[in-house]
XYZ file of N, CA and C in Angstrom:
384
model
N 60.999 86.997 138.979
C 60.020 87.449 138.343
C 60.852 87.208 137.192
N 59.744 87.065 136.118
C 60.170 86.729 134.606
C 60.327 87.907 134.059
N 61.052 87.722 132.878
C 60.923 89.048 131.642
C 59.646 89.233 131.186
N 59.399 90.673 130.568
C 57.977 90.553 130.183
C 57.940 89.602 128.757
N 56.749 89.525 128.707
C 56.639 88.566 127.271
C 55.526 89.273 126.914
N 55.456 90.174 126.708
C 54.475 91.670 125.893
C 53.218 90.961 125.769
N 52.612 90.435 127.016
C 51.073 89.864 126.901
C 50.234 91.101 126.785
N 50.347 92.325 127.242
C 49.725 93.278 126.689
C 48.601 93.609 128.001
N 48.727 92.720 128.889
C 47.801 92.866 130.000
C 47.719 94.235 130.763
N 49.014 94.828 130.875
C 49.053 96.330 131.573
C 48.777 97.400 130.637
N 48.537 97.423 129.272
C 48.037 98.573 128.383
C 46.502 97.824 128.318
N 46.115 96.966 128.291
C 44.690 96.664 128.111
C 43.698 97.626 129.549
N 44.768 97.664 130.355
C 44.139 98.573 131.553
C 44.231 99.776 131.553
N 45.072 100.573 130.729
C 45.198 101.839 130.213
C 44.287 102.319 129.513
N 43.415 102.432 129.958
C 41.971 103.019 129.408
C 41.314 103.536 130.573
N 40.164 104.153 130.508
C 39.042 104.837 131.157
C 39.472 105.790 132.047
N 40.731 106.670 131.812
C 41.099 107.495 132.432
C 42.161 106.749 133.532
N 42.820 106.006 133.257
C 43.687 105.631 134.252
C 45.275 105.810 133.915
N 45.384 106.272 133.046
C 46.992 107.279 132.543
C 46.519 108.914 132.423
N 47.702 109.398 132.885
C 48.111 110.808 132.517
C 49.251 111.081 131.581
N 49.283 112.170 131.097
C 50.259 112.918 130.368
C 50.313 114.303 130.742
N 51.740 114.586 131.013
C 51.982 116.114 131.169
C 51.551 116.750 130.284
N 51.349 118.313 130.667
C 50.919 119.271 129.621
C 52.408 119.147 128.560
N 53.264 119.121 129.000
C 54.839 118.959 127.916
C 54.685 117.916 126.936
N 54.212 117.069 127.452
C 54.054 115.396 126.608
C 53.094 115.853 125.473
N 52.163 116.466 125.987
C 50.753 116.400 125.195
C 50.862 117.682 124.032
N 51.897 118.981 124.573
C 52.348 119.724 123.882
C 53.036 119.369 122.621
N 54.340 118.264 122.860
C 54.931 117.834 122.261
C 54.230 117.129 120.780
N 53.598 116.095 121.646
C 52.695 115.400 120.514
C 51.836 116.438 119.439
N 51.282 117.604 120.257
C 50.941 118.217 119.306
C 51.542 118.789 117.783
N 52.770 119.321 118.293
C 53.626 119.750 117.611
C 54.098 118.645 116.791
N 54.913 117.260 117.201
C 55.647 116.510 116.252
C 54.213 115.098 115.995
N 53.401 114.835 116.460
C 52.904 113.587 116.659
C 51.143 114.080 116.731
N 50.925 114.682 115.931
C 49.410 115.098 115.739
C 48.319 113.869 115.994
N 48.692 112.590 115.214
C 48.498 111.727 115.037
C 48.248 110.606 116.841
N 49.040 111.169 117.468
C 48.810 111.051 119.067
C 47.935 112.053 119.966
N 48.360 112.942 119.615
C 47.489 114.054 120.208
C 46.421 114.200 120.105
N 45.452 113.828 118.782
C 44.149 113.750 118.500
C 43.542 113.117 119.784
N 44.215 112.244 120.469
C 43.494 111.113 121.402
C 43.802 112.018 122.972
N 44.004 113.137 122.981
C 44.438 113.931 124.057
C 42.874 114.914 124.243
N 42.510 115.187 125.400
C 41.361 116.434 125.355
C 41.682 116.726 126.679
N 41.949 118.541 126.861
C 41.933 118.999 127.778
C 42.270 118.225 129.100
N 43.716 117.669 128.745
C 44.623 117.148 129.813
C 44.321 115.635 129.802
N 43.428 115.012 129.190
C 43.243 113.983 129.587
C 43.392 113.111 128.305
N 43.997 111.579 128.356
C 44.838 111.037 127.389
C 43.630 109.788 127.157
N 43.829 109.262 125.808
C 43.353 108.351 125.571
C 41.673 108.154 125.306
N 41.290 109.380 125.005
C 40.032 109.264 124.767
C 39.496 109.478 123.025
N 38.116 109.573 123.170
C 37.927 108.988 121.533
C 37.680 110.407 121.010
N 38.183 110.838 119.907
C 38.355 112.055 119.321
C 37.089 112.937 119.100
N 36.036 111.848 118.577
C 35.025 112.584 118.056
C 33.843 112.840 119.536
N 33.889 112.154 120.421
C 33.075 112.122 121.702
C 33.965 112.807 122.961
N 35.176 112.500 122.754
C 35.857 112.931 124.137
C 35.526 111.892 125.435
N 34.985 110.812 125.239
C 34.810 109.809 126.132
C 36.279 109.013 126.305
N 36.542 108.403 127.541
C 37.793 107.456 127.349
C 37.600 106.271 126.632
N 38.620 106.131 126.100
C 38.843 104.749 125.108
C 38.670 103.480 126.402
N 38.424 102.261 126.036
C 38.494 101.132 126.834
C 39.873 100.738 127.397
N 40.785 100.709 126.130
C 42.161 100.985 126.562
C 42.988 101.254 125.583
N 44.405 101.604 125.653
C 45.120 102.124 124.812
C 45.171 101.874 123.240
N 44.699 103.486 122.474
C 44.702 103.090 121.364
C 45.933 102.567 120.295
N 46.884 102.420 120.875
C 48.362 102.646 120.469
C 48.957 100.965 120.467
N 47.988 100.113 121.176
C 48.417 98.675 121.664
C 48.098 98.046 120.442
N 48.570 97.171 119.862
C 48.499 96.324 118.657
C 49.128 94.894 118.789
N 48.057 93.956 118.341
C 48.515 92.513 118.724
C 49.211 92.346 117.223
N 50.483 91.339 117.581
C 51.165 90.901 116.710
C 50.805 90.124 115.740
N 51.224 90.078 114.656
C 50.464 89.607 113.185
C 50.367 88.168 113.876
N 51.259 87.256 114.507
C 50.799 85.820 114.909
C 50.137 85.997 116.163
N 49.896 86.969 116.656
C 48.375 87.133 117.720
C 49.185 86.364 119.086
N 50.706 86.277 119.046
C 51.152 85.740 120.283
C 51.647 86.779 121.112
N 51.612 88.107 120.928
C 51.945 89.192 121.979
C 51.396 90.541 121.350
N 51.559 91.543 122.239
C 51.190 92.730 121.792
C 52.398 93.850 121.858
N 52.439 94.726 120.935
C 53.471 95.963 120.854
C 53.079 97.281 120.913
N 53.492 98.220 121.412
C 53.067 99.481 121.691
C 53.439 100.235 120.222
N 52.740 100.596 119.411
C 53.050 101.671 118.337
C 53.765 102.909 118.367
N 53.734 103.456 119.800
C 54.304 104.879 119.864
C 55.242 104.291 121.376
N 55.723 103.305 121.343
C 57.071 103.167 122.350
C 57.607 104.308 122.579
N 58.392 104.441 121.561
C 59.265 105.748 121.756
C 58.870 106.776 122.282
N 57.564 107.239 122.345
C 57.226 108.622 122.795
C 55.841 108.518 123.412
N 55.993 107.494 124.220
C 54.829 107.010 124.918
C 54.857 107.752 126.480
N 53.967 107.961 127.115
C 53.763 109.098 128.027
C 54.856 108.270 129.187
N 54.912 109.390 130.393
C 55.697 108.874 131.685
C 55.156 108.061 132.350
N 53.883 108.041 132.439
C 53.428 106.958 133.292
C 53.274 105.505 132.402
N 53.398 105.366 131.264
C 53.748 104.238 130.688
C 55.530 103.660 131.037
N 55.909 104.494 130.697
C 57.824 104.297 130.741
C 57.847 103.975 132.289
N 56.992 104.011 133.202
C 57.344 103.822 134.291
C 56.507 102.919 134.969
N 55.911 101.923 134.351
C 55.127 100.958 134.751
C 55.902 99.772 134.532
N 56.114 99.117 135.572
C 54.805 98.814 136.632
C 55.805 99.648 137.662
N 54.923 100.254 138.953
C 55.437 101.110 139.879
C 55.759 100.146 141.080
N 54.624 99.064 141.472
C 54.690 98.506 142.322
C 53.941 96.979 142.263
N 54.141 96.163 143.441
C 53.632 94.380 142.853
C 52.269 94.609 142.687
N 51.476 95.170 143.739
C 49.992 95.512 143.610
C 49.411 95.968 142.423
N 50.073 96.465 141.889
C 49.504 96.958 140.309
C 49.824 95.908 139.363
N 50.806 95.032 139.211
C 50.900 93.998 138.817
C 50.053 92.946 139.135
N 49.928 92.778 140.273
C 48.798 91.883 140.646
C 47.393 92.187 139.840
N 46.871 93.246 140.059
C 45.929 94.024 139.387
C 45.689 93.605 138.158
N 46.748 93.953 137.524
C 46.611 93.735 136.238
C 47.212 92.527 135.610
N 47.157 91.334 136.468
C 47.383 89.976 136.309
C 48.723 89.992 135.110
N 49.392 90.748 135.429
C 50.610 90.597 134.751
C 51.523 89.107 134.907
N 52.184 89.076 133.814
C 52.829 87.219 133.580
C 54.167 87.462 134.012
N 54.798 88.451 134.265
C 56.135 88.642 134.914
C 56.131 87.862 135.985
N 55.234 87.922 136.780
C 54.924 87.505 138.245
C 54.903 86.103 138.277
N 55.680 85.472 139.360
C 55.988 84.036 139.258
C 55.308 83.651 141.067
N 54.650 82.680 140.866
C 54.462 82.367 142.244
C 55.327 82.807 143.703
N 56.606 82.435 143.605
C 57.319 82.790 144.448
C 57.121 84.422 144.927
N 56.955 85.001 143.458
C 56.830 86.465 143.760
C 55.622 86.797 144.811
N 54.576 85.929 144.628
C 53.205 86.216 145.201
C 53.345 86.121 146.602
N 54.340 84.972 147.143
C 54.534 84.369 148.469
C 55.480 85.292 149.320
N 56.337 85.875 148.658
C 57.143 87.101 149.233
C 56.991 88.361 148.784
N 56.274 89.370 148.792
C 55.836 90.791 148.238
C 57.137 91.425 148.306
N 57.552 91.224 149.644
C 58.390 92.616 149.630
C 60.055 92.306 148.859
N 60.117 90.906 148.931
C 61.388 90.543 148.116
C 61.082 90.901 146.366
N 59.678 90.625 146.275
C 59.460 90.666 144.919
C 59.462 92.049 144.485
N 59.143 93.127 145.373
C 58.897 94.579 145.155
C 60.483 95.204 145.081
N 61.344 94.384 145.816
C 62.856 94.945 145.477
C 63.342 94.456 144.362
N 63.076 93.241 143.899
C 63.483 92.832 142.142
C 62.745 93.727 141.408
N 61.261 93.968 141.622
C 60.961 95.145 140.429
C 61.706 96.387 140.825
N 62.102 97.155 141.702
C 62.848 98.102 141.830
C 64.101 98.128 141.270
N 64.714 97.105 141.376
C 65.817 97.063 140.669
C 65.537 96.892 139.460
N 64.901 96.244 138.683
C 64.482 95.934 137.263
C 64.256 97.478 136.792
N 63.253 98.006 137.327
C 63.137 99.468 137.151
C 63.920 100.595 137.120
N 64.987 100.679 137.827
C 66.217 101.256 137.786
C 67.409 100.821 136.811
N 67.615 99.775 136.565
C 68.069 99.183 135.408
C 67.854 99.399 134.251
N 66.281 99.559 133.914
C 65.724 99.971 132.708
C 65.803 101.204 132.336
N 66.281 102.050 133.188
C 65.968 103.527 133.055
C 67.592 103.875 132.040
N 67.028 105.228 130.991
C 68.303 105.380 130.259
C 69.309 106.336 131.317
N 70.792 106.057 130.463
C 71.714 106.620 131.574
C 70.855 107.937 131.769
N 71.749 109.409 132.667
C 71.488 110.369 132.728
C 71.576 111.211 131.484
N 71.188 112.209 131.223
C 71.582 113.100 130.093
C 70.867 112.510 128.718
N 70.622 111.287 128.528
C 69.983 110.755 127.413
C 68.497 111.036 127.072
């Protein structure tokens, strides 16, 4: 499995109701980041503020100036759903994740173990 290259494919699929945020996350956004909260309505996230319709993809996904990769403009305060992506290899396959290598597709169990280790290692220490 390769390191993330910020291709943005995962975030491009993070629309049309595919993500959720907890009431606590939405409440925090309402108090501290109303710019984010305006894209939440009735517990749903990434909805068009004027119509309440789901957006096709995350509104916080931004292409780099050189167009080579994407960045998350709310990375530090993104929803838990985003923080825990990817959960499994099937999700990565579905999103056409560029972290996957051919050998990962040949041995899905081994690839899942690698992913699990990566996700555990990327979590902040307890209490942080």
